[in-house]
XYZ file of C-alpha atoms in Angstrom:
172
model
C -71.386 -34.595 -65.133
C -70.383 -34.011 -68.617
C -71.313 -31.079 -70.881
C -71.697 -30.410 -74.536
C -70.229 -27.262 -75.352
C -72.552 -25.599 -77.322
C -72.626 -22.763 -79.930
C -73.471 -20.413 -76.957
C -70.320 -21.051 -75.369
C -67.999 -20.728 -78.730
C -69.329 -17.342 -79.547
C -67.227 -14.721 -77.898
C -69.097 -11.486 -76.930
C -67.852 -8.119 -76.572
C -65.285 -8.512 -79.309
C -64.328 -4.513 -80.146
C -62.721 -3.254 -83.275
C -62.896 0.513 -84.185
C -65.724 0.772 -86.560
C -64.184 1.489 -89.850
C -62.006 -1.709 -89.301
C -64.971 -4.533 -89.004
C -65.558 -5.098 -92.733
C -61.828 -5.280 -92.722
C -61.214 -7.884 -90.123
C -62.851 -11.094 -89.928
C -62.675 -12.836 -86.619
C -63.084 -16.426 -85.636
C -63.119 -18.237 -82.340
C -62.141 -21.616 -81.225
C -62.496 -23.364 -78.210
C -60.244 -26.572 -77.232
C -59.998 -28.572 -74.043
C -56.401 -28.345 -72.382
C -55.003 -31.846 -71.773
C -52.026 -32.148 -69.471
C -49.870 -34.582 -67.413
C -46.430 -34.873 -66.230
C -43.916 -36.558 -68.219
C -41.343 -38.972 -66.264
C -38.958 -36.370 -66.162
C -41.342 -34.311 -64.047
C -42.081 -31.746 -67.058
C -45.535 -30.574 -67.470
C -46.913 -31.523 -70.893
C -50.123 -30.295 -72.342
C -52.056 -30.997 -75.732
C -55.340 -29.349 -77.244
C -57.884 -31.667 -77.944
C -61.697 -31.474 -78.904
C -64.193 -29.901 -76.514
C -67.057 -31.325 -77.223
C -67.725 -32.936 -74.093
C -66.346 -31.049 -71.472
C -66.983 -31.540 -67.311
C -66.449 -29.217 -64.251
C -62.679 -28.685 -63.304
C -61.640 -28.883 -67.300
C -59.309 -26.149 -68.593
C -60.589 -24.764 -71.908
C -58.147 -22.310 -74.304
C -60.289 -20.199 -76.456
C -58.399 -18.745 -79.331
C -59.516 -15.773 -81.313
C -57.896 -15.780 -84.747
C -58.490 -12.508 -86.887
C -57.649 -11.802 -90.697
C -57.095 -8.988 -92.654
C -59.735 -9.447 -95.570
C -59.170 -5.380 -96.815
C -56.887 -4.425 -99.447
C -54.816 -2.111 -97.160
C -52.846 -2.868 -93.753
C -54.622 -2.478 -90.433
C -52.154 0.035 -88.223
C -51.234 -0.967 -84.983
C -53.317 -0.328 -81.917
C -56.522 -0.226 -84.216
C -57.355 -3.723 -83.869
C -58.647 -3.908 -80.307
C -60.445 -7.289 -78.675
C -61.985 -7.167 -75.331
C -63.138 -10.792 -74.442
C -65.447 -11.034 -71.034
C -64.658 -14.192 -69.217
C -67.390 -16.820 -70.075
C -70.014 -17.619 -67.294
C -69.491 -20.676 -65.197
C -65.497 -20.299 -66.130
C -62.869 -18.979 -63.835
C -60.013 -17.579 -66.071
C -56.621 -19.240 -65.333
C -53.963 -16.583 -64.316
C -51.308 -15.805 -66.625
C -52.476 -17.686 -69.718
C -53.685 -14.847 -72.014
C -51.096 -14.282 -74.837
C -50.796 -12.998 -78.244
C -48.625 -12.726 -81.262
C -47.574 -8.678 -81.108
C -50.191 -7.913 -78.680
C -50.438 -5.763 -75.502
C -52.674 -7.894 -72.496
C -54.739 -5.688 -70.360
C -57.055 -7.085 -67.519
C -60.011 -5.807 -66.226
C -61.056 -7.108 -62.833
C -63.899 -6.788 -59.982
C -64.576 -8.109 -56.426
C -67.844 -8.147 -57.124
C -69.491 -11.451 -58.747
C -72.207 -9.864 -60.491
C -69.793 -7.027 -62.044
C -69.842 -6.725 -66.047
C -67.115 -5.689 -68.290
C -69.637 -2.768 -69.249
C -69.339 -1.660 -65.696
C -65.518 -0.255 -66.163
C -64.543 2.130 -63.174
C -61.379 3.763 -61.532
C -61.036 -0.176 -59.964
C -61.942 -1.814 -63.243
C -60.034 -0.253 -65.493
C -57.838 -1.945 -67.765
C -54.319 -2.940 -66.739
C -51.548 -5.060 -67.168
C -51.899 -8.272 -65.148
C -49.191 -7.399 -62.367
C -51.155 -3.979 -61.810
C -54.522 -5.498 -61.495
C -56.191 -4.753 -58.128
C -59.550 -4.834 -56.350
C -60.814 -2.550 -53.929
C -62.992 -3.773 -51.109
C -63.986 -0.887 -48.432
C -61.057 0.504 -47.699
C -58.576 -2.300 -48.545
C -57.118 -2.612 -52.242
C -55.232 -5.781 -52.758
C -53.927 -7.754 -56.177
C -57.097 -9.406 -58.048
C -57.136 -12.877 -57.820
C -57.868 -15.374 -60.846
C -61.606 -15.457 -60.345
C -62.057 -11.730 -60.313
C -60.412 -11.393 -63.646
C -63.670 -10.223 -65.557
C -62.309 -9.118 -69.139
C -59.258 -9.497 -71.176
C -58.119 -6.531 -73.593
C -55.642 -7.300 -76.515
C -54.488 -4.486 -78.698
C -52.576 -5.618 -81.663
C -49.533 -3.660 -82.037
C -48.516 -4.334 -85.359
C -49.365 -3.472 -88.831
C -51.688 -6.452 -90.135
C -51.172 -6.531 -93.907
C -53.771 -7.490 -96.533
C -54.209 -11.514 -96.379
C -52.361 -12.013 -92.933
C -53.441 -13.350 -89.556
C -52.641 -13.169 -86.266
C -54.009 -14.342 -82.784
C -54.671 -14.119 -78.934
C -55.917 -16.601 -76.651
C -56.822 -17.182 -72.868
C -57.581 -20.575 -71.017
C -60.304 -20.869 -68.256
C -61.386 -23.881 -65.873
C -65.071 -24.854 -65.948
C -66.553 -24.441 -62.716
């Protein structure tokens, strides 16, 4: 069944910046479908295409671009973007990226868990350290348990300059 990717899916909730930088940094989000195939040589190839029509099982790439619209550089560590994994999608393992960005993840075994419910279990951690607790059992988190991604931009962002972060999800 095909779905139209509406503005609600394009909106990225939970983008966080220090309040004084909000007027100086502009954010924009784009969503593309990831079309992939295997070449004759056995190499995996991928292309980003229009995401106007998507179906369950499609892989989507969210790209969040940010631009310093102020008059002074933004210091390293000031730009922090936290993005929940969109509803009806599942994070594609190890696809988050960003230029000059440290990437942390939040996970929970509870399907209804929110990024606002950050506990010891739900702390933002590097992907390799991400765990969930089920009773007395502590185990590595699965892709379906990643609830949010946080990027900390670790470089100066001069006036007029831009950078971007991204992640992939699979539509349920």
